[in-house]
Amino acid sequence: MIEMKEKKFLTVAPFECAWRKDLKFREAGRGCVAFEAFAHNDVTLVFRENVGSQHYHYKRDNSPHYTIILGSHRNKRLKIEVDGKTVVDVAGVGLCCSSAFQSYWISIYDGLISIGKGRYPFQNLVFQWLDSNPNCSVRYIGLSSWDKHVGYRNVNVLPLTHNHISLWKHVDCGEVEGEEDGEEELKDEFMGYANWGLENFLESWELSDMVFIIGTEERPVPAHKAILVASSNWPLSSSEDVVRLRDVTYPVLHALLQYIYTGQTQIPESQLGPLRALGLHFEVIPLVKQCEETMERFKLNKKLFDSGKSVVLSYPSNRPHCCATFPSGLPVIVQKLKQLLLTGKYSDVNINIEGHGLVAQPHKIVLSLWSFPFAKMFTNGMSETMSSEVSLRDVLPEAFKAMLEFMYSGELDMEAIMGSASLLLQLLLLSDQFGVTLLHQECCKTLLECLSEDSVCPILEVVTSIPSCKLIEETCQRKFAMHFDYCTTASIDFVLLDETIFRNIIQHPDLTVTSEEKVLNAILMWGLKAKELYGWEMVDELIITSAPKQLFGERLQSVQDLLPFVRFLLLPHALLKKLEKSSISRHIYNFDNLVKEAIYCVEYRLARPEDGQNVRFQHRQSSYKELQYICDGDSNGVLYFAGTSYGEHQWVNPVLSKRITVTASSPPSRYTDPKVLVSRTYQGTSFAGPRMEDGHKCAWWAVDIGEEHQLMCNYYTLRQDGSRAFMRSWNLQGSPDGKTWTNLGVHENEQTVCKAGQFASWPVVGPNALLPFRFFRVILTSPTTDVTNPWNFCICFLELYGYFH
């Protein structure tokens, strides 16, 4: 049976399938479903044309359908089936979680199936597959199972717009019931923009800068030089404003212009010859070829068309599913269009930026196609309607030029953008200011793809003022919260955040911090608008000579409001006693109360973090376990902890218990044994042999601590094997994915290790010690002291320490 509980989630019994009429794509063959699932294996979604029954099962379905199975084969594989036949069967992708609800999203777009993890569609993509023979009729979504119950909740079905980024801000914790209202809002929001295009200016006097005079009746037909020149090889002179076509009829010219302005036209069969001749005159080559091909088909088989009927000619776009925004889908030669921007030829507007003078000479028609503000500026009787001068202020010239380049090509210059984060942010602001929706979406997408711990604060400062960037704002807040130690230690940019943003971060459910003292320090630094990094001890000294109102200014009340979010009860008792005697306690009443409350609870055991109802008495869900170095060869390290199944039983070599994975730069052998590196037994001969990477010789040992674990490493220990091949230059590195590596410790001409079997340990210092990583490796960067095999990395033990999650 399918059990509904408060309409918030549903449980699908083995071999059954849940169907609801509102779980469907708005457009057949195109849509996205975001959901959370709780299962041991086989989270199964079925996509088909019609709704199935409760006892429907995809194994018995003879109609066309897609089946996507997350965690098939006892939660080991991802499978995609088309009409019951397996087309994808890969290991270790998109697996289920049986300990908590896991967020997933699946999109289908004309046979392109994309699968990812996380709350936001098109982030954290884990797999894509393109069906060469796509089923474009699938619409309804079934939530199914295999041999065990599967729980689903927060199921959201969303339409796919032409740019997927527009979906992200609509994904939220909704109910299983549909999001029809949300879809209508999405439709309304983009309808005006989607319907706006070059066709709106077909034979329009708005922004026209030339006119055709047709036939003996001298009928005037307006046009735009930049569009005509970019669509043809016609050598139109800048001074040629009137073009007389005495031997051309209006229907033929209309068909030509319609083809240029909309990408297609319709004309009677009898007019194909004159249309070809006019296309040849203006050298609109795609139109000429289509006319010739159509006329040739008529010659070969007159029965193809009924005489007298109209023939449709469409520009053969090489991007059939691209949104119909200028210049895609039109016979416009982008290189010619970009050349017009570069030279300013046929320009009818000069863009001046205060302090920089003339920066560009574009064309009003192109600006108006992309931007409603520009279109209104040029057409509603404002001074710019009659003038060719536009003056802007508080605009970065480089960003404005980048926006113009996008308008003229339909593409973002990623090479220029990626070289400057500030330029990307300025471009985001400009695209929002001038309503260039697709550019705005591309900027949002690029920001999210390039988001890092170092960029969250500058991005938050900008996007907070842009309502349409709510998703970026939320994502940055979560990124900051999950890397709180780093973001409040690597720089002081966070003190510039406004109170609402900073409060959201402090209250974020994913806040991950190694100590509540770090939260306290961050609140105090933010309140002071600190210009350098320091802790509460420095504030304690400052407050002796300056009153709190002088120190914190207008942020004093905000600091008092934020202090209750520090979980003082989790601080060590000794630290609490220090805080109780501090000057901060004597001068800030709220602070003093919170500290005294925590001391009272600890001393009288009135509340325990693990069972208190008050959130201030509970450990954070995303807290780290502190595993700190004491001495060489101790039992306090992360790899030893993994060998105890994270504190559950007696130690077993974690490589043998498959808690961690150890690899080396050379293949496994008698003396290159992964399990030796984390054993508690000394090994006389243990080495990783050399290999070539990026044109350089190196040797390394690497450790994967597991998909669900991370470590902020602040110390590590190595042990030399029994040889005298002593290392002199090497690096400790961390990586989130095993591909891109960050240096945590760099050693050059290091003389510490000088005896066989010797232990040696080093701290990891600097901001990188606060970055969490899944993969770690020690990599030899220069030859050892051994003359015979100088690139053998001879260590027999490795241990890592720090904050483990």
Short mmCIF file of N, CA and C in Angstrom, two decimals, residues 655-731:
data_model
loop_
_atom_site.label_atom_id
_atom_site.label_comp_id
_atom_site.label_asym_id
_atom_site.label_seq_id
_atom_site.Cartn_x
_atom_site.Cartn_y
_atom_site.Cartn_z
N VAL A 655 42.04 -0.27 5.89
CA VAL A 655 42.05 -0.67 4.47
C VAL A 655 41.37 -2.02 4.31
N LEU A 656 41.64 -2.95 5.23
CA LEU A 656 41.01 -4.26 5.16
C LEU A 656 39.51 -4.18 5.45
N SER A 657 39.11 -3.28 6.35
CA SER A 657 37.68 -3.13 6.66
C SER A 657 36.98 -2.21 5.68
N LYS A 658 37.75 -1.69 4.71
CA LYS A 658 37.22 -0.84 3.63
C LYS A 658 36.61 0.46 4.15
N ARG A 659 37.13 0.94 5.28
CA ARG A 659 36.71 2.25 5.78
C ARG A 659 37.41 3.37 5.02
N ILE A 660 38.63 3.11 4.58
CA ILE A 660 39.38 4.07 3.79
C ILE A 660 40.03 3.34 2.62
N THR A 661 40.55 4.08 1.68
CA THR A 661 41.25 3.51 0.53
C THR A 661 42.61 4.18 0.42
N VAL A 662 43.65 3.38 0.26
CA VAL A 662 45.00 3.91 0.09
C VAL A 662 45.50 3.50 -1.29
N THR A 663 46.06 4.46 -2.02
CA THR A 663 46.64 4.18 -3.35
C THR A 663 48.04 4.77 -3.40
N ALA A 664 48.78 4.32 -4.39
CA ALA A 664 50.16 4.79 -4.56
C ALA A 664 50.40 5.15 -6.02
N SER A 665 51.47 5.87 -6.27
CA SER A 665 51.81 6.29 -7.63
C SER A 665 52.27 5.12 -8.49
N SER A 666 52.61 4.00 -7.87
CA SER A 666 53.01 2.80 -8.60
C SER A 666 52.05 1.66 -8.26
N PRO A 667 51.97 0.64 -9.10
CA PRO A 667 51.01 -0.45 -8.86
C PRO A 667 51.30 -1.20 -7.56
N PRO A 668 50.27 -1.80 -6.94
CA PRO A 668 50.49 -2.58 -5.71
C PRO A 668 51.47 -3.73 -5.95
N SER A 669 52.28 -3.98 -4.96
CA SER A 669 53.26 -5.08 -5.05
C SER A 669 53.64 -5.48 -3.62
N ARG A 670 54.59 -6.35 -3.52
CA ARG A 670 55.03 -6.82 -2.20
C ARG A 670 55.48 -5.66 -1.33
N TYR A 671 56.16 -4.67 -1.95
CA TYR A 671 56.69 -3.55 -1.18
C TYR A 671 55.90 -2.26 -1.39
N THR A 672 54.84 -2.35 -2.17
CA THR A 672 53.93 -1.20 -2.32
C THR A 672 52.55 -1.70 -1.91
N ASP A 673 52.37 -1.82 -0.61
CA ASP A 673 51.18 -2.45 -0.05
C ASP A 673 50.33 -1.39 0.66
N PRO A 674 49.13 -1.07 0.14
CA PRO A 674 48.31 0.00 0.74
C PRO A 674 48.03 -0.20 2.22
N LYS A 675 47.80 -1.43 2.65
CA LYS A 675 47.41 -1.64 4.05
C LYS A 675 48.57 -1.40 5.01
N VAL A 676 49.81 -1.46 4.50
CA VAL A 676 50.98 -1.23 5.35
C VAL A 676 51.01 0.22 5.84
N LEU A 677 50.59 1.16 4.99
CA LEU A 677 50.72 2.57 5.30
C LEU A 677 49.89 2.97 6.52
N VAL A 678 48.81 2.23 6.81
CA VAL A 678 47.96 2.59 7.95
C VAL A 678 47.98 1.50 9.03
N SER A 679 48.95 0.60 8.94
CA SER A 679 49.04 -0.46 9.94
C SER A 679 49.75 0.08 11.18
N ARG A 680 49.72 -0.67 12.22
CA ARG A 680 50.42 -0.27 13.46
C ARG A 680 51.74 -1.01 13.59
N THR A 681 52.18 -1.68 12.50
CA THR A 681 53.39 -2.51 12.54
C THR A 681 54.46 -1.90 11.64
N TYR A 682 55.66 -1.81 12.14
CA TYR A 682 56.77 -1.26 11.35
C TYR A 682 57.11 -2.16 10.18
N GLN A 683 57.33 -1.59 9.02
CA GLN A 683 57.66 -2.34 7.81
C GLN A 683 59.04 -1.88 7.33
N GLY A 684 59.94 -2.83 7.13
CA GLY A 684 61.30 -2.49 6.74
C GLY A 684 61.41 -1.88 5.36
N THR A 685 60.61 -2.40 4.41
CA THR A 685 60.65 -1.88 3.04
C THR A 685 59.23 -1.56 2.58
N SER A 686 58.99 -0.29 2.32
CA SER A 686 57.67 0.15 1.86
C SER A 686 57.86 1.42 1.04
N PHE A 687 57.52 1.37 -0.23
CA PHE A 687 57.73 2.56 -1.06
C PHE A 687 56.68 2.66 -2.16
N ALA A 688 56.47 3.89 -2.62
CA ALA A 688 55.68 4.18 -3.81
C ALA A 688 56.64 4.58 -4.90
N GLY A 689 56.55 3.89 -6.04
CA GLY A 689 57.48 4.16 -7.12
C GLY A 689 57.11 5.39 -7.93
N PRO A 690 58.01 5.84 -8.80
CA PRO A 690 57.81 7.08 -9.55
C PRO A 690 56.83 6.93 -10.72
N ARG A 691 56.29 8.05 -11.15
CA ARG A 691 55.47 8.13 -12.35
C ARG A 691 55.57 9.55 -12.90
N MET A 692 55.11 9.73 -14.16
CA MET A 692 55.12 11.06 -14.78
C MET A 692 53.72 11.65 -14.69
N GLU A 693 53.62 12.90 -14.21
CA GLU A 693 52.37 13.63 -14.15
C GLU A 693 52.61 15.05 -14.64
N ASP A 694 51.87 15.47 -15.67
CA ASP A 694 52.01 16.81 -16.24
C ASP A 694 53.45 17.11 -16.64
N GLY A 695 54.11 16.09 -17.15
CA GLY A 695 55.48 16.28 -17.63
C GLY A 695 56.54 16.27 -16.55
N HIS A 696 56.14 15.97 -15.29
CA HIS A 696 57.11 15.97 -14.19
C HIS A 696 57.11 14.61 -13.49
N LYS A 697 58.30 14.22 -13.05
CA LYS A 697 58.41 12.97 -12.30
C LYS A 697 58.00 13.23 -10.86
N CYS A 698 57.27 12.26 -10.27
CA CYS A 698 56.86 12.38 -8.88
C CYS A 698 56.57 10.99 -8.34
N ALA A 699 56.33 10.92 -7.04
CA ALA A 699 55.89 9.68 -6.38
C ALA A 699 54.99 10.10 -5.22
N TRP A 700 53.93 9.32 -4.98
CA TRP A 700 53.01 9.72 -3.91
C TRP A 700 52.27 8.54 -3.29
N TRP A 701 51.81 8.79 -2.07
CA TRP A 701 50.85 7.93 -1.39
C TRP A 701 49.59 8.77 -1.17
N ALA A 702 48.41 8.21 -1.44
CA ALA A 702 47.15 8.95 -1.30
C ALA A 702 46.15 8.17 -0.46
N VAL A 703 45.30 8.92 0.26
CA VAL A 703 44.29 8.33 1.14
C VAL A 703 42.93 8.94 0.81
N ASP A 704 41.93 8.09 0.62
CA ASP A 704 40.53 8.51 0.46
C ASP A 704 39.81 8.13 1.75
N ILE A 705 39.36 9.13 2.54
CA ILE A 705 38.74 8.82 3.83
C ILE A 705 37.26 8.48 3.71
N GLY A 706 36.72 8.48 2.49
CA GLY A 706 35.35 8.03 2.30
C GLY A 706 34.42 9.13 1.82
N GLU A 707 33.40 8.72 1.05
CA GLU A 707 32.48 9.67 0.42
C GLU A 707 31.74 10.54 1.43
N GLU A 708 31.41 10.00 2.58
CA GLU A 708 30.60 10.73 3.54
C GLU A 708 31.43 11.45 4.60
N HIS A 709 32.76 11.49 4.42
CA HIS A 709 33.62 12.08 5.45
C HIS A 709 34.49 13.20 4.89
N GLN A 710 34.82 14.13 5.77
CA GLN A 710 35.73 15.22 5.45
C GLN A 710 36.64 15.48 6.64
N LEU A 711 37.78 16.07 6.34
CA LEU A 711 38.74 16.38 7.39
C LEU A 711 39.36 17.75 7.14
N MET A 712 39.36 18.58 8.18
CA MET A 712 40.16 19.80 8.17
C MET A 712 41.47 19.45 8.86
N CYS A 713 42.48 19.21 8.08
CA CYS A 713 43.74 18.65 8.59
C CYS A 713 44.63 19.75 9.17
N ASN A 714 45.07 19.55 10.43
CA ASN A 714 45.97 20.54 11.03
C ASN A 714 47.29 19.93 11.52
N TYR A 715 47.47 18.62 11.30
CA TYR A 715 48.72 17.96 11.70
C TYR A 715 48.83 16.65 10.94
N TYR A 716 50.05 16.20 10.69
CA TYR A 716 50.22 14.87 10.09
C TYR A 716 51.56 14.28 10.48
N THR A 717 51.60 12.95 10.44
CA THR A 717 52.79 12.21 10.85
C THR A 717 53.19 11.23 9.74
N LEU A 718 54.48 11.14 9.48
CA LEU A 718 55.04 10.15 8.54
C LEU A 718 56.10 9.32 9.29
N ARG A 719 56.37 8.12 8.74
CA ARG A 719 57.45 7.31 9.31
C ARG A 719 58.29 6.74 8.18
N GLN A 720 59.57 6.95 8.26
CA GLN A 720 60.50 6.42 7.28
C GLN A 720 60.56 4.90 7.38
N ASP A 721 60.69 4.21 6.25
CA ASP A 721 60.86 2.75 6.32
C ASP A 721 62.31 2.44 6.69
N GLY A 722 62.74 1.19 6.49
CA GLY A 722 64.07 0.79 6.94
C GLY A 722 65.20 1.22 6.03
N SER A 723 64.89 1.87 4.91
CA SER A 723 65.93 2.30 3.97
C SER A 723 66.52 3.64 4.40
N ARG A 724 67.52 4.07 3.67
CA ARG A 724 68.11 5.37 3.90
C ARG A 724 67.79 6.33 2.76
N ALA A 725 66.64 6.09 2.10
CA ALA A 725 66.18 6.99 1.03
C ALA A 725 65.36 8.10 1.67
N PHE A 726 66.07 9.06 2.29
CA PHE A 726 65.38 10.10 3.06
C PHE A 726 64.80 11.18 2.14
N MET A 727 63.57 11.54 2.39
CA MET A 727 62.91 12.58 1.59
C MET A 727 63.42 13.95 2.03
N ARG A 728 63.51 14.85 1.03
CA ARG A 728 63.98 16.20 1.31
C ARG A 728 62.96 17.26 0.87
N SER A 729 62.21 17.00 -0.19
CA SER A 729 61.20 17.96 -0.66
C SER A 729 59.92 17.21 -1.00
N TRP A 730 58.83 17.61 -0.37
CA TRP A 730 57.54 16.97 -0.62
C TRP A 730 56.42 17.90 -0.18
N ASN A 731 55.19 17.59 -0.58
CA ASN A 731 54.02 18.37 -0.20
C ASN A 731 52.95 17.45 0.38
#
